[in-house]
Amino acid sequence: MKKVPVHKNFGQTLIELLMALGAGVLIVMAIVGGVVMAGKNSQFAKNQNLATRYAQGGVELIRSQRDKLGWSAFYTNYNDQPQCLDGTGNFTPMSISCAKIAILFTRAATFVDDGTGLNLTVTVTVSCQDSSGTHQSNQTTVLTSWE
């Protein structure tokens, strides 16, 4: 009977196993990274949508304040006076920063006269602070004297 030679390739098999394991780990890390990035993007979009809604609400608060006070009093109170708008519709002069209207959001308004005393350009800015920095949503409108 003829003896069949036995080849010992244990080292080569171990290297192949380690390479396959490394490739598997890289694939799993890529999938987890993609899921985490999708979650962050989803949260950013949600926050941006909320910020836009808060800014639009701020513009409506300012319009109702104009209607309540009348143009003359409104113009006198707010022309070139930046204001903070809280969640309950109160206006406070902006000193350094505004109080939060929700967990992440602050809302401020600026009023700029066009020089005629008949128009104010109002910009409501809602800021949101998250792990990737500060984001803003702005809504601008022009209020006109209707008296």
PDB file of C-alpha atoms in Angstrom:
ATOM      1  CA  MET A   1       0.000   0.000   0.000  1.00  0.00           C
ATOM      2  CA  LYS A   2       1.179   3.367  -0.940  1.00  0.00           C
ATOM      3  CA  LYS A   3       1.308   6.112   1.693  1.00  0.00           C
ATOM      4  CA  VAL A   4      -0.439   9.360   0.826  1.00  0.00           C
ATOM      5  CA  PRO A   5       1.608  12.381   1.897  1.00  0.00           C
ATOM      6  CA  VAL A   6      -0.158  14.587   4.460  1.00  0.00           C
ATOM      7  CA  HIS A   7       0.281  18.325   4.062  1.00  0.00           C
ATOM      8  CA  LYS A   8       0.043  20.431   7.135  1.00  0.00           C
ATOM      9  CA  ASN A   9      -1.610  23.793   6.249  1.00  0.00           C
ATOM     10  CA  PHE A  10      -2.733  24.811   9.693  1.00  0.00           C
ATOM     11  CA  GLY A  11      -1.095  28.250   9.526  1.00  0.00           C
ATOM     12  CA  GLN A  12      -2.674  29.104   6.188  1.00  0.00           C
ATOM     13  CA  THR A  13      -6.154  28.177   7.463  1.00  0.00           C
ATOM     14  CA  LEU A  14      -5.721  30.387  10.525  1.00  0.00           C
ATOM     15  CA  ILE A  15      -4.764  33.374   8.348  1.00  0.00           C
ATOM     16  CA  GLU A  16      -7.787  32.786   6.111  1.00  0.00           C
ATOM     17  CA  LEU A  17     -10.046  32.623   9.167  1.00  0.00           C
ATOM     18  CA  LEU A  18      -8.662  35.879  10.575  1.00  0.00           C
ATOM     19  CA  MET A  19      -9.099  37.651   7.230  1.00  0.00           C
ATOM     20  CA  ALA A  20     -12.699  36.453   6.919  1.00  0.00           C
ATOM     21  CA  LEU A  21     -13.395  37.550  10.501  1.00  0.00           C
ATOM     22  CA  GLY A  22     -11.865  40.982   9.830  1.00  0.00           C
ATOM     23  CA  ALA A  23     -13.972  41.422   6.683  1.00  0.00           C
ATOM     24  CA  GLY A  24     -17.092  40.456   8.650  1.00  0.00           C
ATOM     25  CA  VAL A  25     -16.292  43.001  11.362  1.00  0.00           C
ATOM     26  CA  LEU A  26     -15.798  45.732   8.748  1.00  0.00           C
ATOM     27  CA  ILE A  27     -19.155  44.930   7.150  1.00  0.00           C
ATOM     28  CA  VAL A  28     -20.952  45.004  10.509  1.00  0.00           C
ATOM     29  CA  MET A  29     -19.286  48.318  11.408  1.00  0.00           C
ATOM     30  CA  ALA A  30     -20.373  49.841   8.086  1.00  0.00           C
ATOM     31  CA  ILE A  31     -23.972  48.747   8.655  1.00  0.00           C
ATOM     32  CA  VAL A  32     -24.026  50.095  12.229  1.00  0.00           C
ATOM     33  CA  GLY A  33     -22.464  53.381  11.064  1.00  0.00           C
ATOM     34  CA  GLY A  34     -25.129  53.737   8.382  1.00  0.00           C
ATOM     35  CA  VAL A  35     -27.922  53.128  10.893  1.00  0.00           C
ATOM     36  CA  VAL A  36     -26.468  55.684  13.317  1.00  0.00           C
ATOM     37  CA  MET A  37     -26.087  58.278  10.531  1.00  0.00           C
ATOM     38  CA  ALA A  38     -29.670  57.682   9.383  1.00  0.00           C
ATOM     39  CA  GLY A  39     -30.868  58.224  12.960  1.00  0.00           C
ATOM     40  CA  LYS A  40     -28.961  61.511  13.249  1.00  0.00           C
ATOM     41  CA  ASN A  41     -30.293  62.732   9.904  1.00  0.00           C
ATOM     42  CA  SER A  42     -33.822  61.827  10.928  1.00  0.00           C
ATOM     43  CA  GLN A  43     -33.479  63.728  14.218  1.00  0.00           C
ATOM     44  CA  PHE A  44     -32.010  66.765  12.434  1.00  0.00           C
ATOM     45  CA  ALA A  45     -34.920  66.822   9.959  1.00  0.00           C
ATOM     46  CA  LYS A  46     -37.412  66.561  12.821  1.00  0.00           C
ATOM     47  CA  ASN A  47     -35.745  69.415  14.717  1.00  0.00           C
ATOM     48  CA  GLN A  48     -35.555  71.580  11.583  1.00  0.00           C
ATOM     49  CA  ASN A  49     -39.254  71.015  10.942  1.00  0.00           C
ATOM     50  CA  LEU A  50     -40.120  71.956  14.533  1.00  0.00           C
ATOM     51  CA  ALA A  51     -37.905  75.053  14.334  1.00  0.00           C
ATOM     52  CA  THR A  52     -39.697  76.189  11.181  1.00  0.00           C
ATOM     53  CA  ARG A  53     -43.084  75.695  12.860  1.00  0.00           C
ATOM     54  CA  TYR A  54     -41.933  77.665  15.932  1.00  0.00           C
ATOM     55  CA  ALA A  55     -40.687  80.475  13.653  1.00  0.00           C
ATOM     56  CA  GLN A  56     -43.997  80.601  11.796  1.00  0.00           C
ATOM     57  CA  GLY A  57     -45.802  80.682  15.148  1.00  0.00           C
ATOM     58  CA  GLY A  58     -43.591  83.589  16.181  1.00  0.00           C
ATOM     59  CA  VAL A  59     -44.603  85.558  13.092  1.00  0.00           C
ATOM     60  CA  GLU A  60     -48.256  84.948  13.956  1.00  0.00           C
ATOM     61  CA  LEU A  61     -47.668  86.091  17.558  1.00  0.00           C
ATOM     62  CA  ILE A  62     -46.129  89.311  16.261  1.00  0.00           C
ATOM     63  CA  ARG A  63     -49.035  89.912  13.864  1.00  0.00           C
ATOM     64  CA  SER A  64     -51.528  89.426  16.670  1.00  0.00           C
ATOM     65  CA  GLN A  65     -49.525  91.826  18.862  1.00  0.00           C
ATOM     66  CA  ARG A  66     -49.667  94.441  16.086  1.00  0.00           C
ATOM     67  CA  ASP A  67     -53.430  93.951  15.764  1.00  0.00           C
ATOM     68  CA  LYS A  68     -53.911  94.162  19.531  1.00  0.00           C
ATOM     69  CA  LEU A  69     -51.798  97.287  20.117  1.00  0.00           C
ATOM     70  CA  GLY A  70     -52.459  99.160  16.877  1.00  0.00           C
ATOM     71  CA  TRP A  71     -49.705 100.279  14.522  1.00  0.00           C
ATOM     72  CA  SER A  72     -48.511 103.361  16.419  1.00  0.00           C
ATOM     73  CA  ALA A  73     -48.014 101.595  19.755  1.00  0.00           C
ATOM     74  CA  PHE A  74     -46.586  98.496  18.076  1.00  0.00           C
ATOM     75  CA  TYR A  75     -44.119 100.549  16.026  1.00  0.00           C
ATOM     76  CA  THR A  76     -43.042 102.552  19.088  1.00  0.00           C
ATOM     77  CA  ASN A  77     -42.574  99.443  21.256  1.00  0.00           C
ATOM     78  CA  TYR A  78     -40.735  97.222  18.803  1.00  0.00           C
ATOM     79  CA  ASN A  79     -38.925  99.297  16.147  1.00  0.00           C
ATOM     80  CA  ASP A  80     -35.225  98.347  16.330  1.00  0.00           C
ATOM     81  CA  GLN A  81     -35.848  96.489  19.617  1.00  0.00           C
ATOM     82  CA  PRO A  82     -34.925  92.790  19.348  1.00  0.00           C
ATOM     83  CA  GLN A  83     -37.334  90.643  21.335  1.00  0.00           C
ATOM     84  CA  CYS A  84     -37.443  87.153  22.785  1.00  0.00           C
ATOM     85  CA  LEU A  85     -40.684  85.285  22.226  1.00  0.00           C
ATOM     86  CA  ASP A  86     -41.432  82.614  24.797  1.00  0.00           C
ATOM     87  CA  GLY A  87     -43.701  79.620  24.395  1.00  0.00           C
ATOM     88  CA  THR A  88     -46.728  81.395  25.885  1.00  0.00           C
ATOM     89  CA  GLY A  89     -46.620  84.397  23.561  1.00  0.00           C
ATOM     90  CA  ASN A  90     -44.863  86.855  25.857  1.00  0.00           C
ATOM     91  CA  PHE A  91     -42.384  89.365  24.437  1.00  0.00           C
ATOM     92  CA  THR A  92     -39.293  90.337  26.426  1.00  0.00           C
ATOM     93  CA  PRO A  93     -36.435  92.583  25.304  1.00  0.00           C
ATOM     94  CA  MET A  94     -33.469  90.514  24.220  1.00  0.00           C
ATOM     95  CA  SER A  95     -30.480  91.112  26.427  1.00  0.00           C
ATOM     96  CA  ILE A  96     -27.932  88.395  25.680  1.00  0.00           C
ATOM     97  CA  SER A  97     -29.878  85.232  24.935  1.00  0.00           C
ATOM     98  CA  CYS A  98     -33.468  84.084  25.043  1.00  0.00           C
ATOM     99  CA  ALA A  99     -35.020  81.471  27.286  1.00  0.00           C
ATOM    100  CA  LYS A 100     -35.856  78.144  25.721  1.00  0.00           C
ATOM    101  CA  ILE A 101     -39.378  77.694  24.330  1.00  0.00           C
ATOM    102  CA  ALA A 102     -38.938  73.924  24.199  1.00  0.00           C
ATOM    103  CA  ILE A 103     -36.167  71.614  25.330  1.00  0.00           C
ATOM    104  CA  LEU A 104     -33.813  72.531  22.473  1.00  0.00           C
ATOM    105  CA  PHE A 105     -35.221  75.733  20.962  1.00  0.00           C
ATOM    106  CA  THR A 106     -34.959  79.485  21.502  1.00  0.00           C
ATOM    107  CA  ARG A 107     -36.950  82.079  19.555  1.00  0.00           C
ATOM    108  CA  ALA A 108     -36.064  85.729  18.903  1.00  0.00           C
ATOM    109  CA  ALA A 109     -37.405  88.463  16.634  1.00  0.00           C
ATOM    110  CA  THR A 110     -35.771  91.502  15.074  1.00  0.00           C
ATOM    111  CA  PHE A 111     -37.669  94.520  13.746  1.00  0.00           C
ATOM    112  CA  VAL A 112     -36.146  96.753  11.067  1.00  0.00           C
ATOM    113  CA  ASP A 113     -37.799  99.973   9.849  1.00  0.00           C
ATOM    114  CA  ASP A 114     -37.695 100.774   6.137  1.00  0.00           C
ATOM    115  CA  GLY A 115     -37.259 104.472   6.924  1.00  0.00           C
ATOM    116  CA  THR A 116     -40.835 105.527   6.248  1.00  0.00           C
ATOM    117  CA  GLY A 117     -42.365 104.562   9.590  1.00  0.00           C
ATOM    118  CA  LEU A 118     -44.984 102.594   7.670  1.00  0.00           C
ATOM    119  CA  ASN A 119     -43.260  99.210   7.321  1.00  0.00           C
ATOM    120  CA  LEU A 120     -41.322  96.930   9.651  1.00  0.00           C
ATOM    121  CA  THR A 121     -39.418  93.940   8.351  1.00  0.00           C
ATOM    122  CA  VAL A 122     -39.723  91.262  11.001  1.00  0.00           C
ATOM    123  CA  THR A 123     -37.391  88.274  11.133  1.00  0.00           C
ATOM    124  CA  VAL A 124     -38.127  85.490  13.605  1.00  0.00           C
ATOM    125  CA  THR A 125     -35.150  83.222  14.263  1.00  0.00           C
ATOM    126  CA  VAL A 126     -35.484  79.888  16.020  1.00  0.00           C
ATOM    127  CA  SER A 127     -32.212  78.297  17.108  1.00  0.00           C
ATOM    128  CA  CYS A 128     -31.659  74.678  17.996  1.00  0.00           C
ATOM    129  CA  GLN A 129     -28.575  73.283  19.717  1.00  0.00           C
ATOM    130  CA  ASP A 130     -27.710  69.619  19.210  1.00  0.00           C
ATOM    131  CA  SER A 131     -24.633  67.403  19.149  1.00  0.00           C
ATOM    132  CA  SER A 132     -23.550  68.652  15.718  1.00  0.00           C
ATOM    133  CA  GLY A 133     -23.844  72.365  16.527  1.00  0.00           C
ATOM    134  CA  THR A 134     -26.356  75.192  16.353  1.00  0.00           C
ATOM    135  CA  HIS A 135     -28.966  75.280  13.592  1.00  0.00           C
ATOM    136  CA  GLN A 136     -31.381  78.093  12.755  1.00  0.00           C
ATOM    137  CA  SER A 137     -34.664  78.535  10.990  1.00  0.00           C
ATOM    138  CA  ASN A 138     -35.698  82.045   9.900  1.00  0.00           C
ATOM    139  CA  GLN A 139     -39.067  83.417   8.853  1.00  0.00           C
ATOM    140  CA  THR A 140     -39.272  86.978   7.519  1.00  0.00           C
ATOM    141  CA  THR A 141     -42.336  89.119   6.856  1.00  0.00           C
ATOM    142  CA  VAL A 142     -43.080  92.787   6.306  1.00  0.00           C
ATOM    143  CA  LEU A 143     -45.709  94.374   8.550  1.00  0.00           C
ATOM    144  CA  THR A 144     -47.412  97.485   7.266  1.00  0.00           C
ATOM    145  CA  SER A 145     -49.330 100.269   8.961  1.00  0.00           C
ATOM    146  CA  TRP A 146     -52.998  99.635   8.374  1.00  0.00           C
ATOM    147  CA  GLU A 147     -54.327 102.513  10.499  1.00  0.00           C
TER     148      GLU A 147
END
